[in-house]
Short mmCIF file of C-alpha atoms and ligand atoms in Angstrom, two decimals:
data_model
loop_
_atom_site.label_atom_id
_atom_site.label_comp_id
_atom_site.label_asym_id
_atom_site.label_seq_id
_atom_site.Cartn_x
_atom_site.Cartn_y
_atom_site.Cartn_z
CA MET A 248 -40.19 -18.55 -5.44
CA ALA A 249 -41.01 -21.77 -7.26
CA GLN A 250 -41.55 -24.74 -5.05
CA HIS A 251 -42.88 -28.05 -6.18
CA ALA A 252 -44.05 -31.27 -4.73
CA GLY A 253 -41.68 -33.69 -6.47
CA LYS A 254 -39.89 -36.56 -4.76
CA LEU A 255 -36.15 -36.70 -4.61
CA ILE A 256 -34.63 -40.02 -5.63
CA LEU A 257 -31.09 -40.54 -4.33
CA TYR A 258 -28.65 -43.36 -4.80
CA ASN A 259 -28.04 -44.56 -1.27
CA THR A 260 -24.65 -46.21 -0.78
CA LEU A 261 -26.19 -47.91 2.23
CA GLY A 262 -28.14 -50.55 0.36
CA ARG A 263 -26.61 -49.70 -3.04
CA GLU A 264 -29.86 -48.66 -4.67
CA MET A 265 -31.98 -45.71 -5.72
CA GLN A 266 -34.34 -44.76 -2.92
CA THR A 267 -37.01 -42.13 -2.51
CA PHE A 268 -35.83 -39.61 0.02
CA GLU A 269 -38.05 -38.87 3.01
CA PRO A 270 -36.73 -36.77 5.87
CA LEU A 271 -37.04 -37.85 9.49
CA VAL A 272 -38.92 -34.65 10.33
CA GLN A 273 -41.35 -33.40 7.73
CA GLY A 274 -40.09 -30.37 5.84
CA ARG A 275 -36.62 -30.41 7.38
CA VAL A 276 -33.40 -32.07 6.32
CA GLY A 277 -30.12 -32.50 8.20
CA VAL A 278 -27.07 -32.96 5.99
CA TYR A 279 -23.53 -33.61 7.15
CA GLY A 280 -20.62 -33.40 4.72
CA CYS A 281 -17.03 -34.30 5.58
CA GLY A 282 -15.05 -31.09 5.26
CA PRO A 283 -11.42 -30.46 4.39
CA THR A 284 -8.31 -31.43 6.29
CA VAL A 285 -6.70 -28.01 6.37
CA TYR A 286 -3.02 -28.79 5.94
CA ASN A 287 -2.83 -27.59 2.35
CA TYR A 288 -4.92 -25.93 -0.34
CA ALA A 289 -7.97 -27.84 -1.56
CA HIS A 290 -7.28 -29.42 -4.94
CA ILE A 291 -9.85 -29.30 -7.70
CA GLY A 292 -10.86 -32.92 -6.92
CA ASN A 293 -11.81 -31.91 -3.37
CA LEU A 294 -13.83 -29.07 -4.82
CA ARG A 295 -15.84 -31.61 -6.78
CA ALA A 296 -16.99 -33.05 -3.44
CA TYR A 297 -18.13 -29.63 -2.20
CA VAL A 298 -19.93 -28.79 -5.43
CA THR A 299 -21.78 -32.11 -5.02
CA HIS A 300 -22.82 -31.15 -1.48
CA ASP A 301 -23.83 -27.73 -2.81
CA ILE A 302 -26.04 -29.18 -5.55
CA LEU A 303 -27.63 -31.55 -3.03
CA THR A 304 -28.43 -28.83 -0.47
CA ARG A 305 -29.54 -26.29 -3.10
CA THR A 306 -31.85 -28.91 -4.65
CA LEU A 307 -33.38 -29.73 -1.28
CA ARG A 308 -33.89 -26.04 -0.51
CA ARG A 309 -35.43 -25.34 -3.88
CA MET A 310 -37.82 -28.22 -3.27
CA GLY A 311 -38.95 -26.34 -0.18
CA TYR A 312 -37.08 -28.16 2.59
CA GLU A 313 -35.45 -26.29 5.42
CA VAL A 314 -31.89 -27.60 5.31
CA THR A 315 -29.27 -27.63 8.05
CA TYR A 316 -25.98 -28.41 6.40
CA VAL A 317 -23.06 -29.08 8.72
CA MET A 318 -19.43 -29.26 7.65
CA ASN A 319 -16.44 -30.05 9.81
CA ILE A 320 -12.94 -28.67 9.50
CA THR A 321 -10.32 -31.29 10.34
CA ASP A 322 -7.49 -29.56 12.15
CA VAL A 323 -6.30 -32.46 14.30
CA GLY A 324 -5.79 -36.20 14.13
CA HIS A 325 -5.91 -37.03 10.39
CA LEU A 326 -3.10 -39.39 9.41
CA SER A 327 -2.09 -39.81 5.79
CA GLY A 328 -3.50 -43.36 5.84
CA ASP A 329 -7.14 -43.50 6.89
CA ASN A 330 -6.40 -46.63 8.90
CA ASP A 331 -4.23 -45.02 11.61
CA GLU A 332 -1.02 -45.38 9.64
CA GLY A 333 1.31 -42.80 8.08
CA ASP A 334 2.19 -39.25 9.04
CA ASP A 335 -0.02 -36.79 10.85
CA LYS A 336 -1.07 -34.48 7.98
CA MET A 337 -1.35 -31.32 10.07
CA LEU A 338 1.89 -31.84 12.00
CA LYS A 339 3.89 -32.64 8.90
CA SER A 340 2.63 -29.56 7.08
CA ALA A 341 3.34 -27.31 10.08
CA GLU A 342 6.87 -28.69 10.40
CA GLU A 343 7.59 -28.30 6.69
CA ARG A 344 6.43 -24.71 6.75
CA GLY A 345 8.00 -23.83 10.12
CA LYS A 346 4.63 -22.71 11.51
CA GLY A 347 2.30 -23.70 14.33
CA VAL A 348 -0.42 -26.28 13.60
CA LEU A 349 -3.26 -23.87 14.36
CA GLU A 350 -1.68 -21.16 12.26
CA ILE A 351 -1.54 -23.60 9.33
CA ALA A 352 -5.13 -24.65 9.97
CA ASP A 353 -6.34 -21.07 10.05
CA PHE A 354 -4.52 -20.16 6.85
CA TYR A 355 -5.84 -23.10 4.83
CA THR A 356 -9.36 -22.81 6.24
CA LYS A 357 -9.51 -19.24 4.94
CA ALA A 358 -8.06 -20.36 1.62
CA PHE A 359 -10.69 -23.11 1.43
CA PHE A 360 -13.63 -20.76 1.94
CA ASN A 361 -12.11 -18.32 -0.48
CA ASP A 362 -12.15 -21.08 -3.11
CA THR A 363 -15.68 -22.20 -2.33
CA GLU A 364 -16.93 -18.63 -2.46
CA ARG A 365 -15.31 -18.08 -5.84
CA MET A 366 -17.09 -21.18 -7.08
CA ASN A 367 -20.38 -19.89 -5.68
CA ILE A 368 -20.64 -22.83 -3.29
CA GLU A 369 -22.99 -21.81 -0.50
CA ARG A 370 -21.60 -21.67 3.01
CA PRO A 371 -22.78 -24.53 5.23
CA SER A 372 -25.26 -23.60 7.97
CA VAL A 373 -22.70 -24.77 10.55
CA VAL A 374 -18.93 -24.97 10.10
CA CYS A 375 -17.28 -26.72 13.04
CA LYS A 376 -13.62 -27.19 13.84
CA ALA A 377 -12.43 -30.46 15.35
CA THR A 378 -10.22 -28.68 17.90
CA ASP A 379 -13.29 -26.82 19.24
CA HIS A 380 -15.13 -30.10 19.88
CA VAL A 381 -12.68 -32.32 21.72
CA GLY A 382 -14.99 -32.25 24.78
CA GLU A 383 -17.86 -33.69 22.70
CA MET A 384 -15.51 -36.34 21.29
CA ILE A 385 -14.40 -37.37 24.79
CA ASP A 386 -18.05 -37.64 25.89
CA LEU A 387 -18.93 -39.77 22.88
CA ILE A 388 -15.93 -42.05 23.38
CA GLY A 389 -17.03 -42.40 27.01
CA ARG A 390 -20.43 -43.67 25.83
CA ILE A 391 -18.83 -46.12 23.41
CA GLU A 392 -16.62 -47.38 26.22
CA ALA A 393 -19.54 -47.67 28.64
CA ASN A 394 -21.35 -49.82 26.07
CA GLY A 395 -18.38 -52.21 25.91
CA TYR A 396 -16.97 -51.58 22.43
CA THR A 397 -13.46 -50.46 23.34
CA TYR A 398 -10.14 -51.73 24.70
CA LEU A 399 -6.97 -50.06 25.86
CA SER A 400 -3.78 -51.28 24.31
CA GLY A 401 -0.29 -49.84 24.24
CA GLY A 402 -1.70 -46.66 25.81
CA ASN A 403 -4.28 -45.99 23.05
CA LEU A 404 -8.02 -46.58 23.20
CA TYR A 405 -9.30 -48.70 20.31
CA PHE A 406 -12.72 -49.46 18.86
CA ASP A 407 -13.20 -53.23 18.78
CA VAL A 408 -14.91 -54.03 15.48
CA GLY A 409 -15.29 -57.65 16.58
CA LYS A 410 -17.96 -56.45 19.05
CA PHE A 411 -19.95 -54.69 16.35
CA PRO A 412 -21.72 -57.33 14.23
CA THR A 413 -22.84 -55.02 11.40
CA TYR A 414 -19.37 -53.55 10.86
CA GLY A 415 -18.67 -52.97 7.15
CA GLU A 416 -22.36 -52.84 6.16
CA LEU A 417 -21.79 -49.64 4.18
CA SER A 418 -18.84 -50.92 2.18
CA ARG A 419 -20.29 -54.41 1.83
CA ARG A 420 -16.91 -55.91 2.49
CA ASN A 421 -16.22 -58.52 5.05
CA GLU A 422 -13.73 -56.27 6.78
CA ARG A 423 -12.58 -58.84 9.26
CA LYS A 424 -11.20 -61.01 6.47
CA THR A 425 -9.45 -58.12 4.75
CA ARG A 426 -5.86 -57.67 5.76
CA ALA A 427 -4.50 -54.20 6.31
CA ARG A 428 -2.28 -53.03 3.47
CA VAL A 429 0.51 -51.65 5.58
CA GLN A 430 2.30 -52.91 8.64
CA GLU A 431 -0.22 -53.65 11.31
CA ASP A 432 -0.36 -51.85 14.58
CA PRO A 433 0.65 -54.62 17.02
CA ASN A 434 -1.71 -53.15 19.61
CA LYS A 435 -4.77 -53.97 17.52
CA ARG A 436 -6.77 -57.14 18.08
CA ASN A 437 -8.06 -56.92 14.54
CA PRO A 438 -6.59 -54.97 11.61
CA GLN A 439 -9.86 -53.07 11.19
CA ASP A 440 -9.91 -51.84 14.80
CA PHE A 441 -9.22 -48.14 14.95
CA VAL A 442 -8.03 -45.58 17.44
CA LEU A 443 -10.56 -43.46 19.30
CA TRP A 444 -8.00 -41.78 21.53
CA PHE A 445 -4.21 -41.67 21.20
CA THR A 446 -2.01 -41.26 24.24
CA LYS A 447 0.98 -43.16 22.92
CA SER A 448 1.90 -43.11 19.31
CA LYS A 449 4.85 -42.39 17.12
CA PHE A 450 3.96 -38.72 17.52
CA GLU A 451 5.06 -38.38 21.12
CA ASP A 452 5.63 -34.69 20.55
CA HIS A 453 2.15 -34.05 19.17
CA ALA A 454 1.53 -30.31 19.19
CA LEU A 455 -2.08 -30.50 20.33
CA VAL A 456 -2.97 -32.58 23.38
CA TRP A 457 -5.90 -32.67 25.77
CA ASP A 458 -6.60 -34.34 29.11
CA SER A 459 -8.99 -37.26 28.94
CA PRO A 460 -10.07 -40.28 31.05
CA TRP A 461 -7.56 -42.32 29.01
CA GLY A 462 -4.64 -39.96 29.56
CA ARG A 463 -3.28 -36.85 27.95
CA GLY A 464 -3.47 -37.18 24.19
CA TYR A 465 -5.58 -36.46 21.13
CA PRO A 466 -8.55 -37.95 19.26
CA GLY A 467 -8.53 -40.30 16.29
CA TRP A 468 -9.78 -38.85 13.04
CA HIS A 469 -13.12 -40.66 12.64
CA ILE A 470 -14.57 -39.67 16.02
CA GLU A 471 -14.73 -35.99 15.14
CA CYS A 472 -17.35 -36.50 12.44
CA SER A 473 -19.54 -38.63 14.72
CA ALA A 474 -19.27 -36.16 17.60
CA MET A 475 -19.91 -33.00 15.59
CA SER A 476 -22.70 -34.36 13.40
CA ILE A 477 -24.53 -35.71 16.46
CA LYS A 478 -24.08 -32.40 18.26
CA TYR A 479 -25.58 -30.32 15.46
CA LEU A 480 -27.98 -32.76 13.79
CA GLY A 481 -29.02 -35.18 16.53
CA GLU A 482 -28.40 -38.89 17.20
CA GLN A 483 -30.07 -39.85 13.93
CA PHE A 484 -30.20 -37.69 10.85
CA ASP A 485 -31.01 -37.71 7.18
CA ILE A 486 -28.02 -37.46 4.83
CA HIS A 487 -24.26 -37.88 5.13
CA ALA A 488 -22.12 -36.94 2.14
CA GLY A 489 -18.49 -37.28 1.15
CA GLY A 490 -16.10 -38.63 -1.45
CA ILE A 491 -16.23 -42.28 -2.48
CA ASP A 492 -12.83 -42.94 -0.87
CA HIS A 493 -14.46 -42.59 2.54
CA VAL A 494 -16.78 -45.57 2.14
CA PRO A 495 -14.49 -48.43 3.25
CA ILE A 496 -12.87 -46.86 6.31
CA HIS A 497 -13.83 -43.38 7.44
CA HIS A 498 -17.60 -43.62 7.01
CA THR A 499 -17.66 -47.28 7.98
CA ASN A 500 -15.95 -46.31 11.24
CA GLU A 501 -18.17 -43.28 11.77
CA ILE A 502 -21.22 -45.58 11.62
CA ALA A 503 -19.70 -48.10 14.04
CA GLN A 504 -18.81 -45.43 16.61
CA SER A 505 -22.11 -43.55 16.41
CA GLU A 506 -24.34 -46.60 16.59
CA ALA A 507 -22.20 -48.15 19.35
CA ALA A 508 -22.54 -44.94 21.37
CA THR A 509 -26.27 -44.32 20.94
CA GLY A 510 -27.61 -47.83 20.29
CA LYS A 511 -29.79 -46.33 17.56
CA ARG A 512 -29.82 -47.70 13.99
CA PRO A 513 -29.50 -46.49 11.38
CA TRP A 514 -27.45 -43.54 12.52
CA VAL A 515 -27.77 -41.94 9.07
CA ARG A 516 -30.40 -42.99 6.54
CA PHE A 517 -28.92 -41.77 3.26
CA TRP A 518 -25.27 -41.91 2.25
CA VAL A 519 -24.35 -39.85 -0.80
CA HIS A 520 -20.88 -40.34 -2.28
CA ASN A 521 -19.29 -38.49 -5.15
CA GLU A 522 -16.90 -40.23 -7.53
CA PHE A 523 -13.44 -38.90 -8.16
CA LEU A 524 -12.07 -36.28 -10.40
CA VAL A 525 -9.23 -38.06 -12.14
CA GLN A 526 -6.28 -36.87 -14.12
CA ASP A 527 -4.30 -39.04 -16.51
CA LYS A 528 -6.22 -42.04 -15.19
CA GLY A 529 -5.21 -41.44 -11.58
CA LYS A 530 -7.08 -39.94 -8.64
CA MET A 531 -6.02 -36.43 -7.84
CA SER A 532 -4.81 -36.34 -4.26
CA LYS A 533 -3.30 -33.80 -1.91
CA SER A 534 -0.81 -36.09 -0.25
CA SER A 535 0.75 -37.23 -3.55
CA GLY A 536 1.54 -33.58 -4.44
CA GLY A 537 1.47 -32.06 -7.92
CA PHE A 538 -2.24 -31.34 -7.75
CA LEU A 539 -4.20 -28.52 -9.35
CA THR A 540 -5.81 -25.80 -7.26
CA LEU A 541 -8.57 -23.41 -8.23
CA GLN A 542 -5.95 -20.67 -8.35
CA SER A 543 -3.89 -22.62 -10.87
CA LEU A 544 -6.97 -22.73 -13.12
CA ALA A 545 -7.47 -18.99 -12.59
CA ASP A 546 -3.82 -18.35 -13.44
CA ALA A 547 -4.39 -20.18 -16.71
CA GLY A 548 -7.26 -17.81 -17.55
CA TYR A 549 -10.26 -19.76 -16.28
CA ASP A 550 -13.00 -18.27 -14.16
CA PRO A 551 -13.88 -20.42 -11.09
CA LEU A 552 -17.38 -20.62 -12.57
CA ASP A 553 -15.93 -22.25 -15.71
CA TYR A 554 -14.77 -25.04 -13.44
CA ARG A 555 -18.17 -25.18 -11.76
CA TYR A 556 -19.79 -25.47 -15.20
CA PHE A 557 -17.29 -28.21 -16.11
CA LEU A 558 -18.26 -30.18 -12.98
CA LEU A 559 -21.98 -29.79 -13.62
CA GLY A 560 -21.44 -31.40 -17.01
CA GLY A 561 -20.69 -34.73 -15.30
CA HIS A 562 -22.94 -36.77 -13.03
CA TYR A 563 -21.58 -36.80 -9.49
CA ARG A 564 -21.50 -40.61 -9.39
CA SER A 565 -19.36 -40.96 -12.52
CA GLN A 566 -15.64 -40.49 -12.61
CA LEU A 567 -14.77 -37.25 -14.30
CA GLN A 568 -11.58 -36.91 -16.30
CA PHE A 569 -9.99 -33.51 -15.98
CA SER A 570 -8.22 -32.08 -19.01
CA TRP A 571 -7.44 -28.56 -20.09
CA GLU A 572 -9.29 -29.21 -23.36
CA SER A 573 -12.50 -30.12 -21.59
CA LEU A 574 -12.14 -27.13 -19.28
CA GLU A 575 -11.77 -24.96 -22.38
CA THR A 576 -14.96 -26.47 -23.81
CA ALA A 577 -16.75 -25.70 -20.55
CA LYS A 578 -15.43 -22.14 -20.62
CA ASN A 579 -16.76 -21.59 -24.13
CA ALA A 580 -20.11 -23.14 -23.30
CA ARG A 581 -20.49 -20.96 -20.22
CA ARG A 582 -19.53 -17.93 -22.25
CA SER A 583 -22.27 -18.71 -24.79
CA LEU A 584 -24.70 -19.16 -21.93
CA VAL A 585 -23.77 -15.80 -20.48
CA GLU A 586 -24.15 -14.13 -23.87
CA ARG A 587 -27.60 -15.59 -24.32
CA ILE A 588 -28.66 -14.42 -20.90
CA ARG A 589 -27.43 -10.93 -21.79
CA VAL A 590 -29.48 -10.97 -24.98
CA LEU A 591 -32.59 -12.13 -23.15
CA ALA A 592 -32.04 -9.50 -20.46
CA ALA A 593 -31.64 -6.76 -23.05
CA ARG A 594 -34.90 -7.83 -24.70
CA ALA A 595 -36.87 -8.37 -21.53
CA GLY A 596 -36.17 -5.00 -19.94
CA PRO A 597 -35.28 -4.17 -16.33
CA GLU A 598 -38.79 -4.43 -14.92
CA ARG A 599 -38.96 -8.16 -15.83
CA LEU A 600 -35.68 -8.73 -14.10
CA ASP A 601 -37.08 -7.61 -10.77
CA GLN A 602 -40.23 -9.70 -10.97
CA GLY A 603 -38.02 -12.74 -10.54
CA SER A 604 -40.68 -15.41 -10.22
CA CYS A 605 -41.57 -18.02 -12.76
CA ALA A 606 -44.03 -19.84 -10.53
CA SER A 607 -47.33 -18.79 -12.03
CA GLY A 608 -48.81 -18.22 -15.44
CA LEU A 609 -46.05 -20.00 -17.32
CA SER A 610 -46.48 -20.89 -20.95
CA GLU A 611 -46.77 -24.58 -21.65
CA GLN A 612 -43.37 -24.63 -23.31
CA ALA A 613 -41.51 -22.89 -20.50
CA ASN A 614 -43.28 -25.09 -18.02
CA GLY A 615 -42.12 -28.14 -19.98
CA TYR A 616 -38.47 -27.16 -19.61
CA LEU A 617 -38.87 -26.30 -15.95
CA SER A 618 -40.59 -29.59 -15.15
CA ALA A 619 -37.94 -31.56 -17.02
CA PHE A 620 -35.27 -29.62 -15.15
CA ASN A 621 -36.88 -30.52 -11.83
CA ARG A 622 -37.21 -34.16 -12.84
CA ALA A 623 -33.52 -34.27 -13.79
CA LEU A 624 -32.39 -33.01 -10.40
CA GLU A 625 -34.86 -35.16 -8.54
CA ASP A 626 -33.49 -38.16 -10.41
CA ASP A 627 -30.32 -38.50 -8.33
CA LEU A 628 -29.14 -34.93 -9.01
CA SER A 629 -28.59 -35.24 -12.74
CA THR A 630 -26.89 -31.92 -13.42
CA PRO A 631 -25.96 -32.80 -17.05
CA ARG A 632 -29.64 -33.25 -17.89
CA ALA A 633 -30.60 -30.18 -15.87
CA LEU A 634 -28.09 -28.08 -17.83
CA ALA A 635 -29.51 -29.39 -21.11
CA GLU A 636 -32.99 -28.20 -20.06
CA LEU A 637 -31.63 -24.74 -19.26
CA TRP A 638 -30.09 -24.60 -22.72
CA GLY A 639 -33.33 -25.77 -24.33
CA LEU A 640 -35.25 -23.06 -22.52
CA ILE A 641 -33.06 -20.14 -23.42
CA ARG A 642 -32.61 -21.20 -27.03
CA ASN A 643 -36.27 -21.62 -27.75
CA PRO A 644 -37.41 -18.66 -29.88
CA ASP A 645 -41.06 -19.26 -29.01
CA ILE A 646 -40.54 -18.49 -25.35
CA GLU A 647 -40.84 -14.83 -24.48
CA ALA A 648 -37.55 -13.34 -23.24
CA GLY A 649 -38.78 -12.25 -19.81
CA GLU A 650 -40.32 -15.62 -19.13
CA ALA A 651 -37.22 -17.50 -20.28
CA LEU A 652 -35.09 -15.29 -18.10
CA ALA A 653 -37.23 -15.77 -14.99
CA CYS A 654 -37.16 -19.55 -15.46
CA ALA A 655 -33.40 -19.51 -16.08
CA PHE A 656 -32.90 -17.64 -12.81
CA ASP A 657 -35.06 -20.15 -11.02
CA MET A 658 -32.98 -23.03 -12.42
CA ASP A 659 -29.85 -21.15 -11.44
CA ARG A 660 -30.86 -21.32 -7.78
CA VAL A 661 -29.46 -24.84 -7.99
CA LEU A 662 -26.89 -24.53 -10.77
CA GLY A 663 -25.28 -21.51 -9.11
CA LEU A 664 -23.83 -19.92 -12.27
CA LYS A 665 -24.67 -16.36 -11.19
CA LEU A 666 -26.93 -15.74 -14.18
CA ASP A 667 -28.84 -13.09 -12.30
CA GLY A 668 -25.66 -11.03 -11.86
CA VAL A 669 -24.85 -11.41 -15.55
CA ALA A 670 -28.26 -10.12 -16.58
CA ARG A 671 -28.16 -7.25 -14.12
CA ALA A 672 -24.75 -6.22 -15.39
CA ALA A 673 -26.18 -6.17 -18.92
CA MET A 674 -29.07 -4.03 -17.73
CA ARG A 675 -27.16 -1.57 -15.65
CA ASP A 676 -28.00 2.02 -16.58
CA GLY A 677 -30.79 0.72 -18.75
CA ASP A 678 -28.63 0.22 -21.82
CA ASP A 679 -26.49 -2.39 -23.49
CA SER A 680 -23.19 -0.90 -22.39
CA GLU A 681 -22.05 -3.95 -20.36
CA TRP A 682 -22.93 -6.25 -23.17
CA GLU A 683 -21.15 -4.06 -25.66
CA LYS A 684 -18.07 -4.04 -23.48
CA GLU A 685 -18.18 -7.83 -23.45
CA ILE A 686 -18.40 -7.89 -27.26
CA GLU A 687 -15.37 -5.60 -27.46
CA ARG A 688 -13.54 -7.84 -25.03
CA LEU A 689 -14.31 -10.93 -27.12
CA ILE A 690 -13.16 -9.19 -30.27
CA ALA A 691 -9.88 -8.25 -28.59
CA GLU A 692 -9.46 -11.86 -27.50
CA ARG A 693 -10.12 -13.00 -31.07
CA THR A 694 -7.58 -10.54 -32.48
CA ALA A 695 -4.99 -11.83 -30.00
CA ALA A 696 -5.79 -15.44 -30.98
CA LYS A 697 -5.34 -14.62 -34.66
CA LYS A 698 -2.00 -13.03 -33.93
CA VAL A 699 -0.70 -16.29 -32.49
CA LYS A 700 -2.36 -18.21 -35.34
CA ASP A 701 -4.91 -19.85 -33.02
CA TYR A 702 -7.56 -19.83 -35.74
CA ALA A 703 -9.70 -22.43 -34.01
CA LYS A 704 -10.16 -20.08 -31.07
CA ALA A 705 -10.72 -17.09 -33.34
CA ASP A 706 -13.41 -19.00 -35.23
CA SER A 707 -15.09 -20.18 -32.08
CA ILE A 708 -15.37 -16.57 -30.82
CA ARG A 709 -16.87 -15.53 -34.16
CA THR A 710 -19.40 -18.37 -33.85
CA ILE A 711 -20.27 -17.48 -30.26
CA LEU A 712 -20.97 -13.89 -31.27
CA LYS A 713 -22.95 -14.91 -34.33
CA GLU A 714 -25.15 -17.07 -32.16
CA GLN A 715 -25.90 -13.94 -30.17
CA GLY A 716 -26.81 -11.96 -33.27
CA ILE A 717 -23.48 -10.19 -33.73
CA LEU A 718 -21.67 -10.16 -37.07
CA LEU A 719 -17.98 -9.33 -37.35
CA GLU A 720 -16.35 -7.54 -40.21
CA ASP A 721 -12.57 -7.71 -40.33
CA GLY A 722 -11.09 -4.48 -41.66
CA PRO A 723 -7.40 -3.80 -42.42
CA ALA A 724 -6.79 -2.29 -38.98
CA VAL A 725 -9.75 -3.11 -36.77
CA THR A 726 -12.68 -5.48 -36.55
CA LEU A 727 -16.11 -3.88 -36.70
CA TRP A 728 -19.26 -5.45 -35.37
CA HIS A 729 -22.95 -4.96 -35.95
CA LYS A 730 -26.19 -6.54 -34.86
CA ILE A 731 -27.88 -8.81 -37.37
CA GLN A 732 -31.09 -7.09 -38.50
CA GLY A 733 -34.26 -8.71 -37.15
CA TRP A 734 -32.22 -11.35 -35.34
CA THR A 735 -33.98 -13.77 -32.98
CA ALA A 736 -32.36 -16.48 -30.87
CA PRO A 737 -31.91 -19.66 -32.91
CA PRO A 738 -33.99 -22.73 -32.04
CA GLU A 739 -32.62 -25.57 -29.97
CA ASP A 740 -30.00 -27.65 -31.81
P1 LIG B 159 -9.72 -34.21 2.44
O1 LIG B 159 -9.51 -32.72 2.57
O2 LIG B 159 -8.55 -34.94 1.91
O3 LIG B 159 -10.23 -34.80 3.74
O4 LIG B 159 -10.86 -34.43 1.34
C1 LIG B 159 -12.01 -33.63 1.25
C2 LIG B 159 -13.09 -34.27 0.40
O5 LIG B 159 -12.65 -34.42 -0.97
C3 LIG B 159 -13.49 -35.68 0.83
O6 LIG B 159 -14.91 -35.79 0.76
C4 LIG B 159 -12.82 -36.58 -0.17
O7 LIG B 159 -13.51 -37.79 -0.30
C5 LIG B 159 -12.93 -35.74 -1.43
N1 LIG B 159 -11.95 -36.07 -2.48
C6 LIG B 159 -10.62 -36.30 -2.31
N2 LIG B 159 -10.02 -36.50 -3.51
C7 LIG B 159 -10.98 -36.37 -4.47
C8 LIG B 159 -10.99 -36.45 -5.92
N3 LIG B 159 -9.88 -36.67 -6.62
N4 LIG B 159 -12.16 -36.26 -6.57
C9 LIG B 159 -13.30 -36.00 -5.86
N5 LIG B 159 -13.37 -35.93 -4.51
C10 LIG B 159 -12.22 -36.09 -3.81
ZN1 LIG B 160 -15.98 -37.38 8.10
#
């Protein structure tokens, strides 16, 4: 297993600059990522956030760190506005579907992990549900109260941002001067104050309630992330991740609560935020409806890994515009990648496949690609550059097939494109039968494209096959194929 001594540079939202990552405890990293609110399917924008967390944790692990990655499941307390306004997302969904809140939560949690598995996103080390941690939330709120940061008003317990001088440090906005967008809660002293515990609200009939020192009720949304991350990662930890929308309110409030409770600063040292996936110039969002799910991409003929490949083609801190055309481009690129891996596997032979390692005795050229790949990821997780290095490696005719394959697998420990499985499928039974089946499948797809006069697609399939050393010959009834004599993989473009 390759392991190297590079330094990871991350853009830290706290401070707004690139910083060299150092963990609190040598060799170990604690990562917390805000998980889904399970009132509906994840949309493909949400999945961008989880692929970002996946690339981060896989990179850290490949660098040799022992990573504890914690993800929460929000099944209580999340209102449609992050600032305590709007509908309760879980309640509304349960009512609309005529089901219980926990039944809804259970259904969409399963659906979420089904999606992440299909995208080869690794399971977090700890997955924790908010409803299982209300005791921890009550304890943490008690500490915040004991330290003098709270007030009771209209039956709810609020966090008083006026008592917390560094409030808004993460978002760099003077929050106290910013007016809330919607009608203000008259119970609040300051529009940025937020609820820690609800006993009285517009949801008098809230389905889930617990006893607490402040009365029977339920927690605010932000407190769950503070309580669960502290439980599993300690009062100070290394990295907190989430979507960019969480900077001004949710993460700002998480910091205020956690530091007010423990008195320790900084609560979290590195804040990693992914930019949005956008569609037609707007953010994709669950609450606005009409969003795309992974299943809707699958129904349109795309493999979940095509979408993963599409996401890797953009840097996590840049907005990414979703379009069917660019997904199609990603699909074709991944297909070419898979074909090349099959060719390399067929050349290398099964024994090379099982050796697996590319750590020692690498040729200078292969080592060059691998080092550049590592540098790309260590430079704020640049997956587009990392992908380019993978392509360079597998296209280089001077690199021996077994070596290229071993290095590609090593790179794939972060990219997560299941290249190992592809190669093994090609090798099964020691012959090319899987690969040949794939060629037949591509030819059938090309014939179908020609039938509907989609010549661009037909041509692109011909090109993909040619790049893999396969020539097509269109006969009157069928298309024949044969391997180009003495073919070797073409050099890098
Ligand atoms: P939610 O389930 O709404 O709490 O969101 C789950 C995660 O997805 C959070 O980290 C959000 O910041 C993130 N997110 C929401 N919308 C998008 C989007 N359009 N693109 C990327 N990330 C998003
Ligand atoms: Zn959170």
